[in-house]
Each structure stands twice: as structure tokens, then as C-alpha cells.
Amino acid sequence: GQQLNQSPQSMFIQEGEDVSMNCTSSSIFNTWLWYKQDPGEGPVLLIALYKAGELTSNGRLTAQFGITRKDSFLNISASIPSDVGIYFCAGQLGSNYQLIWGAGTKLIIKP
Amino acid sequence: DSGVTQTPKHLITATGQRVTLRCSPRSGDLSVYWYQQSLDQGLQFLIQYYNGEERAKGNILERFSAQQFPDLHSELNLSSLELGDSALYFCASSVGLAGSTGELFFGEGSRLTVL
């Protein structure tokens, strides 16, 4: 079946550092989405991308829809403690709208 | 607050038992999705309902079943429980037929522990 490869699996960073994560696939997606799951909560949508090449920002977060439509990345600038959590990418294929999920990137800020 | 309500928040039960998890979607949302998240794992899609009808099925075990009622709330039934069923179970809802924008609104989850 379709798969999204999300990397890295986890990241240990210092407060103030920039963070970068990405998702790749062998399939072409129509939509890329990035969700964040805070500890003990359900995932929340951060950014949605609907067009190849689209670059969208949401505060300190920036995400891009790859030009090949097979990948997407998410950057977080100047990380702060509340950025900790699990970041999931998800993509929609074709017309069935079903979401394919990445395995998540766990962000941990070193004390 | 996403507007999606799940009950119970925590549930502890024994192997072989049966439990029912309940979800109330956001007001106006017709689609309901169920996901399973095991410890430190990703989200496994189980099943989706739209306006009372099953719309899509993922990796849902035969021991699990779900339904969506006329008032749009949904229940996930887990039977003959095994230790490996211990997980967080999330319900999500969306406005459209199949979440056409990709935006799902998740509840806070029901944490099931099977002893």
C-alpha cells in the first residue's frame, strides 16, 4: 500500500535551534498536511498545502509542497519549549481523499 | 478545544472483555474517523463513517466494530480484548464527505489499558 516515509524519527534539540523534518513517498499526492500532537492530546492541523511548489508559513513554522508532489518538508525556526510533541505529515492521494499518515517525528528539547 | 468529545478518557479492563468507546463529532460534521495509536507509534486508521454509513476501512480487526448513529455520534466496540489492544483510540471528525480539505478535528482520545 501507499506509504509515507517521515524523518527523522526523533530530534533532540536545544531551545532556539531551527528544526527541519520531511516526508517522502513514491506516490504523487494532491494535498500535504502537517499535524502536531501535544503530549496527552489529539493531533491538530498546523499547515495544509494544496499546490505543488506551495510554500506556506504559520508563525515560526514553514512548510512546502514538493514540486514533484512526492514530498514535503516542515521547518520550525527558533524552537521554544512548547514546540515539543509529535509532528505528523499526512497526504491525500487522488480523489478518494483518504489520508495517508507518516510515522511521526518526536521533537524533544534538551534542558 | 477541537469540539470533538470522546468518552471515557481512561479505561482499564481485563483480557477477554468488551468495551465501547464513544465519540461526539463537532457540530455540523458528518464524517467520523477512528484511529488507534499504540505507545510511541503512529496513527493507524481503523474506520470512517459518513452520515451513518461506513465509508472507508483501514486496519481494523474483526474483533472491532463501529457504527455511526442518526444523531451522528459514533461508537467503537472492541471485544475479546488482548493485551496488544492497549492503546490510545482517537476519534476525529470532518465537515465533508471524506475530509476533502484534509483537515480532521481530533478528540483527546480514550486510553485503553488491557491487563
PDB file of C-alpha atoms in Angstrom:
ATOM      1  CA  GLY A   1       0.000   0.000   0.000  1.00  0.00           C
ATOM      2  CA  GLN A   2       0.939   3.650  -0.105  1.00  0.00           C
ATOM      3  CA  GLN A   3       3.496   4.765   2.443  1.00  0.00           C
ATOM      4  CA  LEU A   4       4.914   7.994   3.671  1.00  0.00           C
ATOM      5  CA  ASN A   5       8.465   7.958   4.928  1.00  0.00           C
ATOM      6  CA  GLN A   6       8.851  10.579   7.602  1.00  0.00           C
ATOM      7  CA  SER A   7      12.215  11.542   9.016  1.00  0.00           C
ATOM      8  CA  PRO A   8      13.798  11.926  11.369  1.00  0.00           C
ATOM      9  CA  GLN A   9      12.001   9.642  13.799  1.00  0.00           C
ATOM     10  CA  SER A  10      13.043  11.859  16.700  1.00  0.00           C
ATOM     11  CA  MET A  11      15.034  15.010  17.293  1.00  0.00           C
ATOM     12  CA  PHE A  12      16.811  16.276  20.388  1.00  0.00           C
ATOM     13  CA  ILE A  13      17.424  19.982  20.059  1.00  0.00           C
ATOM     14  CA  GLN A  14      18.397  22.985  22.133  1.00  0.00           C
ATOM     15  CA  GLU A  15      15.906  25.773  22.666  1.00  0.00           C
ATOM     16  CA  GLY A  16      16.412  28.407  19.977  1.00  0.00           C
ATOM     17  CA  GLU A  17      17.582  25.971  17.309  1.00  0.00           C
ATOM     18  CA  ASP A  18      15.903  25.589  13.947  1.00  0.00           C
ATOM     19  CA  VAL A  19      14.243  22.262  13.156  1.00  0.00           C
ATOM     20  CA  SER A  20      13.657  20.553   9.846  1.00  0.00           C
ATOM     21  CA  MET A  21      11.704  17.391   9.076  1.00  0.00           C
ATOM     22  CA  ASN A  22      10.368  15.876   5.896  1.00  0.00           C
ATOM     23  CA  CYS A  23       8.140  13.288   4.327  1.00  0.00           C
ATOM     24  CA  THR A  24       8.715  11.441   1.096  1.00  0.00           C
ATOM     25  CA  SER A  25       6.772   8.940  -0.911  1.00  0.00           C
ATOM     26  CA  SER A  26       6.915   7.068  -4.178  1.00  0.00           C
ATOM     27  CA  SER A  27       3.331   8.164  -4.832  1.00  0.00           C
ATOM     28  CA  ILE A  28       2.055  11.523  -6.046  1.00  0.00           C
ATOM     29  CA  PHE A  29      -0.103  13.413  -3.567  1.00  0.00           C
ATOM     30  CA  ASN A  30      -2.693  16.115  -4.180  1.00  0.00           C
ATOM     31  CA  THR A  31      -2.514  17.517  -0.666  1.00  0.00           C
ATOM     32  CA  TRP A  32       0.111  17.565   2.059  1.00  0.00           C
ATOM     33  CA  LEU A  33      -0.738  18.314   5.665  1.00  0.00           C
ATOM     34  CA  TRP A  34       1.266  18.742   8.825  1.00  0.00           C
ATOM     35  CA  TYR A  35      -0.260  17.983  12.207  1.00  0.00           C
ATOM     36  CA  LYS A  36       1.146  18.339  15.703  1.00  0.00           C
ATOM     37  CA  GLN A  37       0.265  16.160  18.665  1.00  0.00           C
ATOM     38  CA  ASP A  38       0.971  17.626  22.084  1.00  0.00           C
ATOM     39  CA  PRO A  39       1.532  15.116  24.894  1.00  0.00           C
ATOM     40  CA  GLY A  40      -1.818  13.685  26.023  1.00  0.00           C
ATOM     41  CA  GLU A  41      -3.771  15.390  23.242  1.00  0.00           C
ATOM     42  CA  GLY A  42      -5.089  14.609  19.803  1.00  0.00           C
ATOM     43  CA  PRO A  43      -3.303  15.903  16.682  1.00  0.00           C
ATOM     44  CA  VAL A  44      -4.045  19.424  15.497  1.00  0.00           C
ATOM     45  CA  LEU A  45      -3.609  20.693  11.952  1.00  0.00           C
ATOM     46  CA  LEU A  46      -0.712  23.133  11.583  1.00  0.00           C
ATOM     47  CA  ILE A  47      -0.415  23.703   7.858  1.00  0.00           C
ATOM     48  CA  ALA A  48      -2.207  22.427   4.757  1.00  0.00           C
ATOM     49  CA  LEU A  49      -0.651  22.563   1.281  1.00  0.00           C
ATOM     50  CA  TYR A  50      -2.733  22.117  -1.841  1.00  0.00           C
ATOM     51  CA  LYS A  51      -0.476  23.023  -4.752  1.00  0.00           C
ATOM     52  CA  ALA A  52       2.886  21.710  -5.946  1.00  0.00           C
ATOM     53  CA  GLY A  53       5.633  24.168  -5.044  1.00  0.00           C
ATOM     54  CA  GLU A  54       3.456  25.952  -2.490  1.00  0.00           C
ATOM     55  CA  LEU A  55       5.333  27.432   0.445  1.00  0.00           C
ATOM     56  CA  THR A  56       3.188  28.334   3.437  1.00  0.00           C
ATOM     57  CA  SER A  57       4.042  29.818   6.806  1.00  0.00           C
ATOM     58  CA  ASN A  58       2.232  29.763  10.121  1.00  0.00           C
ATOM     59  CA  GLY A  59       4.200  31.863  12.589  1.00  0.00           C
ATOM     60  CA  ARG A  60       7.580  30.212  13.085  1.00  0.00           C
ATOM     61  CA  LEU A  61       6.517  27.216  11.001  1.00  0.00           C
ATOM     62  CA  THR A  62       7.100  26.953   7.266  1.00  0.00           C
ATOM     63  CA  ALA A  63       6.076  24.040   5.080  1.00  0.00           C
ATOM     64  CA  GLN A  64       6.500  23.321   1.399  1.00  0.00           C
ATOM     65  CA  PHE A  65       4.722  21.045  -1.049  1.00  0.00           C
ATOM     66  CA  GLY A  66       7.452  19.479  -3.173  1.00  0.00           C
ATOM     67  CA  ILE A  67       7.491  20.255  -6.863  1.00  0.00           C
ATOM     68  CA  THR A  68       7.363  16.534  -7.731  1.00  0.00           C
ATOM     69  CA  ARG A  69       4.321  16.188  -5.426  1.00  0.00           C
ATOM     70  CA  LYS A  70       6.085  13.274  -3.747  1.00  0.00           C
ATOM     71  CA  ASP A  71       7.494  15.098  -0.759  1.00  0.00           C
ATOM     72  CA  SER A  72       7.012  17.866   1.755  1.00  0.00           C
ATOM     73  CA  PHE A  73       9.071  19.460   4.487  1.00  0.00           C
ATOM     74  CA  LEU A  74       8.323  21.356   7.664  1.00  0.00           C
ATOM     75  CA  ASN A  75      10.703  23.836   9.256  1.00  0.00           C
ATOM     76  CA  ILE A  76      10.411  25.343  12.707  1.00  0.00           C
ATOM     77  CA  SER A  77      12.562  28.364  13.421  1.00  0.00           C
ATOM     78  CA  ALA A  78      13.910  29.368  16.833  1.00  0.00           C
ATOM     79  CA  SER A  79      12.330  26.466  18.721  1.00  0.00           C
ATOM     80  CA  ILE A  80      10.709  27.070  22.101  1.00  0.00           C
ATOM     81  CA  PRO A  81       9.701  24.587  24.825  1.00  0.00           C
ATOM     82  CA  SER A  82       6.063  24.424  23.691  1.00  0.00           C
ATOM     83  CA  ASP A  83       7.216  23.051  20.327  1.00  0.00           C
ATOM     84  CA  VAL A  84       7.774  19.629  21.923  1.00  0.00           C
ATOM     85  CA  GLY A  85       5.455  16.935  20.678  1.00  0.00           C
ATOM     86  CA  ILE A  86       4.998  14.635  17.740  1.00  0.00           C
ATOM     87  CA  TYR A  87       4.724  16.095  14.248  1.00  0.00           C
ATOM     88  CA  PHE A  88       2.871  14.055  11.646  1.00  0.00           C
ATOM     89  CA  CYS A  89       2.783  14.542   7.926  1.00  0.00           C
ATOM     90  CA  ALA A  90      -0.230  13.292   6.024  1.00  0.00           C
ATOM     91  CA  GLY A  91      -1.059  13.226   2.352  1.00  0.00           C
ATOM     92  CA  GLN A  92      -4.123  12.788   0.231  1.00  0.00           C
ATOM     93  CA  LEU A  93      -3.996  10.693  -2.927  1.00  0.00           C
ATOM     94  CA  GLY A  94      -6.225  11.171  -5.916  1.00  0.00           C
ATOM     95  CA  SER A  95      -9.923  11.603  -5.481  1.00  0.00           C
ATOM     96  CA  ASN A  96     -10.653   9.319  -2.553  1.00  0.00           C
ATOM     97  CA  TYR A  97      -9.424  11.893  -0.043  1.00  0.00           C
ATOM     98  CA  GLN A  98      -8.189   9.251   2.363  1.00  0.00           C
ATOM     99  CA  LEU A  99      -5.260  10.428   4.403  1.00  0.00           C
ATOM    100  CA  ILE A 100      -2.006   8.512   4.402  1.00  0.00           C
ATOM    101  CA  TRP A 101      -0.014   9.236   7.564  1.00  0.00           C
ATOM    102  CA  GLY A 102       3.677   9.379   8.268  1.00  0.00           C
ATOM    103  CA  ALA A 103       5.001   7.660  11.392  1.00  0.00           C
ATOM    104  CA  GLY A 104       5.712  10.963  13.125  1.00  0.00           C
ATOM    105  CA  THR A 105       8.738  12.966  14.255  1.00  0.00           C
ATOM    106  CA  LYS A 106       9.112  13.311  18.011  1.00  0.00           C
ATOM    107  CA  LEU A 107      10.617  16.661  18.979  1.00  0.00           C
ATOM    108  CA  ILE A 108      12.366  16.851  22.343  1.00  0.00           C
ATOM    109  CA  ILE A 109      14.049  19.952  23.684  1.00  0.00           C
ATOM    110  CA  LYS A 110      17.172  19.326  25.712  1.00  0.00           C
ATOM    111  CA  PRO A 111      17.193  21.037  29.098  1.00  0.00           C
TER     112      PRO A 111
ATOM    113  CA  ASP B   1     -10.857  22.526  22.296  1.00  0.00           C
ATOM    114  CA  SER B   2     -11.494  20.781  18.959  1.00  0.00           C
ATOM    115  CA  GLY B   3     -15.202  20.317  19.590  1.00  0.00           C
ATOM    116  CA  VAL B   4     -14.880  16.516  19.348  1.00  0.00           C
ATOM    117  CA  THR B   5     -15.815  14.746  22.568  1.00  0.00           C
ATOM    118  CA  GLN B   6     -14.647  11.268  23.472  1.00  0.00           C
ATOM    119  CA  THR B   7     -15.632   9.167  26.452  1.00  0.00           C
ATOM    120  CA  PRO B   8     -14.310   7.606  28.539  1.00  0.00           C
ATOM    121  CA  LYS B   9     -10.905   9.284  28.785  1.00  0.00           C
ATOM    122  CA  HIS B  10      -9.376   6.290  30.530  1.00  0.00           C
ATOM    123  CA  LEU B  11     -10.473   2.685  30.702  1.00  0.00           C
ATOM    124  CA  ILE B  12      -8.827  -0.286  32.380  1.00  0.00           C
ATOM    125  CA  THR B  13     -10.156  -3.743  31.708  1.00  0.00           C
ATOM    126  CA  ALA B  14      -9.101  -7.367  31.538  1.00  0.00           C
ATOM    127  CA  THR B  15      -8.270  -9.637  28.631  1.00  0.00           C
ATOM    128  CA  GLY B  16     -11.304 -11.205  27.021  1.00  0.00           C
ATOM    129  CA  GLN B  17     -13.592  -8.337  27.943  1.00  0.00           C
ATOM    130  CA  ARG B  18     -15.544  -5.996  25.687  1.00  0.00           C
ATOM    131  CA  VAL B  19     -15.586  -2.200  25.798  1.00  0.00           C
ATOM    132  CA  THR B  20     -17.362   0.572  23.953  1.00  0.00           C
ATOM    133  CA  LEU B  21     -15.774   3.914  23.177  1.00  0.00           C
ATOM    134  CA  ARG B  22     -17.985   6.840  22.326  1.00  0.00           C
ATOM    135  CA  CYS B  23     -17.418   9.883  20.147  1.00  0.00           C
ATOM    136  CA  SER B  24     -19.461  13.008  19.518  1.00  0.00           C
ATOM    137  CA  PRO B  25     -18.224  14.886  16.439  1.00  0.00           C
ATOM    138  CA  ARG B  26     -18.061  18.651  16.040  1.00  0.00           C
ATOM    139  CA  SER B  27     -21.407  20.255  15.425  1.00  0.00           C
ATOM    140  CA  GLY B  28     -22.181  20.009  11.721  1.00  0.00           C
ATOM    141  CA  ASP B  29     -19.507  17.441  10.873  1.00  0.00           C
ATOM    142  CA  LEU B  30     -20.865  14.405   9.067  1.00  0.00           C
ATOM    143  CA  SER B  31     -17.704  12.290   8.868  1.00  0.00           C
ATOM    144  CA  VAL B  32     -16.266  10.408  11.823  1.00  0.00           C
ATOM    145  CA  TYR B  33     -12.946   8.577  11.822  1.00  0.00           C
ATOM    146  CA  TRP B  34     -11.419   6.184  14.331  1.00  0.00           C
ATOM    147  CA  TYR B  35      -7.667   5.838  14.814  1.00  0.00           C
ATOM    148  CA  GLN B  36      -5.526   3.663  17.062  1.00  0.00           C
ATOM    149  CA  GLN B  37      -2.224   4.886  18.474  1.00  0.00           C
ATOM    150  CA  SER B  38      -0.100   2.402  20.369  1.00  0.00           C
ATOM    151  CA  LEU B  39       2.684   3.591  22.666  1.00  0.00           C
ATOM    152  CA  ASP B  40       5.164   5.735  20.738  1.00  0.00           C
ATOM    153  CA  GLN B  41       3.608   4.658  17.483  1.00  0.00           C
ATOM    154  CA  GLY B  42       1.953   6.481  14.648  1.00  0.00           C
ATOM    155  CA  LEU B  43      -1.721   6.774  13.890  1.00  0.00           C
ATOM    156  CA  GLN B  44      -3.371   3.666  12.488  1.00  0.00           C
ATOM    157  CA  PHE B  45      -6.577   4.371  10.617  1.00  0.00           C
ATOM    158  CA  LEU B  46      -9.356   1.998  11.620  1.00  0.00           C
ATOM    159  CA  ILE B  47     -12.598   3.098  10.005  1.00  0.00           C
ATOM    160  CA  GLN B  48     -14.575   6.057   8.695  1.00  0.00           C
ATOM    161  CA  TYR B  49     -18.296   6.784   8.696  1.00  0.00           C
ATOM    162  CA  TYR B  50     -20.139   9.425   6.776  1.00  0.00           C
ATOM    163  CA  ASN B  51     -23.681  10.347   7.712  1.00  0.00           C
ATOM    164  CA  GLY B  52     -24.346   6.952   9.232  1.00  0.00           C
ATOM    165  CA  GLU B  53     -22.732   4.803   6.559  1.00  0.00           C
ATOM    166  CA  GLU B  54     -19.351   3.120   6.528  1.00  0.00           C
ATOM    167  CA  ARG B  55     -17.147   4.974   4.071  1.00  0.00           C
ATOM    168  CA  ALA B  56     -13.666   3.512   4.378  1.00  0.00           C
ATOM    169  CA  LYS B  57     -11.982   0.743   6.280  1.00  0.00           C
ATOM    170  CA  GLY B  58      -8.385   0.555   7.394  1.00  0.00           C
ATOM    171  CA  ASN B  59      -6.541  -1.950   9.538  1.00  0.00           C
ATOM    172  CA  ILE B  60      -9.476  -2.756  11.764  1.00  0.00           C
ATOM    173  CA  LEU B  61      -9.520  -6.172  13.403  1.00  0.00           C
ATOM    174  CA  GLU B  62     -12.568  -8.404  13.085  1.00  0.00           C
ATOM    175  CA  ARG B  63     -12.942  -8.203  16.875  1.00  0.00           C
ATOM    176  CA  PHE B  64     -13.565  -4.468  16.492  1.00  0.00           C
ATOM    177  CA  SER B  65     -16.689  -2.884  15.099  1.00  0.00           C
ATOM    178  CA  ALA B  66     -18.092   0.609  14.857  1.00  0.00           C
ATOM    179  CA  GLN B  67     -21.228   2.429  13.934  1.00  0.00           C
ATOM    180  CA  GLN B  68     -22.492   5.953  13.492  1.00  0.00           C
ATOM    181  CA  PHE B  69     -25.943   6.762  14.777  1.00  0.00           C
ATOM    182  CA  PRO B  70     -28.607   9.092  13.315  1.00  0.00           C
ATOM    183  CA  ASP B  71     -27.528  11.864  15.696  1.00  0.00           C
ATOM    184  CA  LEU B  72     -24.020  11.415  14.177  1.00  0.00           C
ATOM    185  CA  HIS B  73     -22.299  10.218  17.316  1.00  0.00           C
ATOM    186  CA  SER B  74     -20.205   7.117  16.849  1.00  0.00           C
ATOM    187  CA  GLU B  75     -19.221   4.136  18.927  1.00  0.00           C
ATOM    188  CA  LEU B  76     -16.238   1.836  18.580  1.00  0.00           C
ATOM    189  CA  ASN B  77     -16.747  -1.610  20.067  1.00  0.00           C
ATOM    190  CA  LEU B  78     -13.706  -3.679  20.997  1.00  0.00           C
ATOM    191  CA  SER B  79     -14.312  -7.292  22.003  1.00  0.00           C
ATOM    192  CA  SER B  80     -12.270 -10.298  23.150  1.00  0.00           C
ATOM    193  CA  LEU B  81      -9.658  -7.815  24.251  1.00  0.00           C
ATOM    194  CA  GLU B  82      -5.989  -8.748  24.183  1.00  0.00           C
ATOM    195  CA  LEU B  83      -3.003  -7.135  25.853  1.00  0.00           C
ATOM    196  CA  GLY B  84      -1.932  -5.729  22.489  1.00  0.00           C
ATOM    197  CA  ASP B  85      -5.143  -3.751  22.209  1.00  0.00           C
ATOM    198  CA  SER B  86      -3.883  -1.379  24.878  1.00  0.00           C
ATOM    199  CA  ALA B  87      -3.601   1.956  23.090  1.00  0.00           C
ATOM    200  CA  LEU B  88      -4.971   5.430  22.660  1.00  0.00           C
ATOM    201  CA  TYR B  89      -8.065   5.442  20.484  1.00  0.00           C
ATOM    202  CA  PHE B  90      -8.803   8.714  18.738  1.00  0.00           C
ATOM    203  CA  CYS B  91     -11.957   9.860  17.100  1.00  0.00           C
ATOM    204  CA  ALA B  92     -11.796  12.637  14.521  1.00  0.00           C
ATOM    205  CA  SER B  93     -14.435  14.423  12.514  1.00  0.00           C
ATOM    206  CA  SER B  94     -14.557  16.481   9.375  1.00  0.00           C
ATOM    207  CA  VAL B  95     -17.079  18.599   7.574  1.00  0.00           C
ATOM    208  CA  GLY B  96     -17.128  16.948   4.192  1.00  0.00           C
ATOM    209  CA  LEU B  97     -17.724  13.584   2.675  1.00  0.00           C
ATOM    210  CA  ALA B  98     -14.183  12.338   3.096  1.00  0.00           C
ATOM    211  CA  GLY B  99     -12.359  15.216   4.697  1.00  0.00           C
ATOM    212  CA  SER B 100     -11.801  16.741   1.306  1.00  0.00           C
ATOM    213  CA  THR B 101      -9.579  19.513   2.655  1.00  0.00           C
ATOM    214  CA  GLY B 102      -7.617  17.021   4.732  1.00  0.00           C
ATOM    215  CA  GLU B 103      -8.493  18.825   7.925  1.00  0.00           C
ATOM    216  CA  LEU B 104      -9.572  16.456  10.641  1.00  0.00           C
ATOM    217  CA  PHE B 105     -10.512  17.587  14.131  1.00  0.00           C
ATOM    218  CA  PHE B 106      -9.363  15.112  16.755  1.00  0.00           C
ATOM    219  CA  GLY B 107     -10.748  14.402  20.168  1.00  0.00           C
ATOM    220  CA  GLU B 108      -8.485  13.970  23.184  1.00  0.00           C
ATOM    221  CA  GLY B 109      -8.593  10.217  22.882  1.00  0.00           C
ATOM    222  CA  SER B 110      -9.630   7.287  25.040  1.00  0.00           C
ATOM    223  CA  ARG B 111      -6.750   5.490  26.698  1.00  0.00           C
ATOM    224  CA  LEU B 112      -7.466   1.777  26.937  1.00  0.00           C
ATOM    225  CA  THR B 113      -5.373  -0.434  29.178  1.00  0.00           C
ATOM    226  CA  VAL B 114      -5.909  -4.184  28.988  1.00  0.00           C
ATOM    227  CA  LEU B 115      -4.481  -6.144  31.917  1.00  0.00           C
TER     228      LEU B 115
END
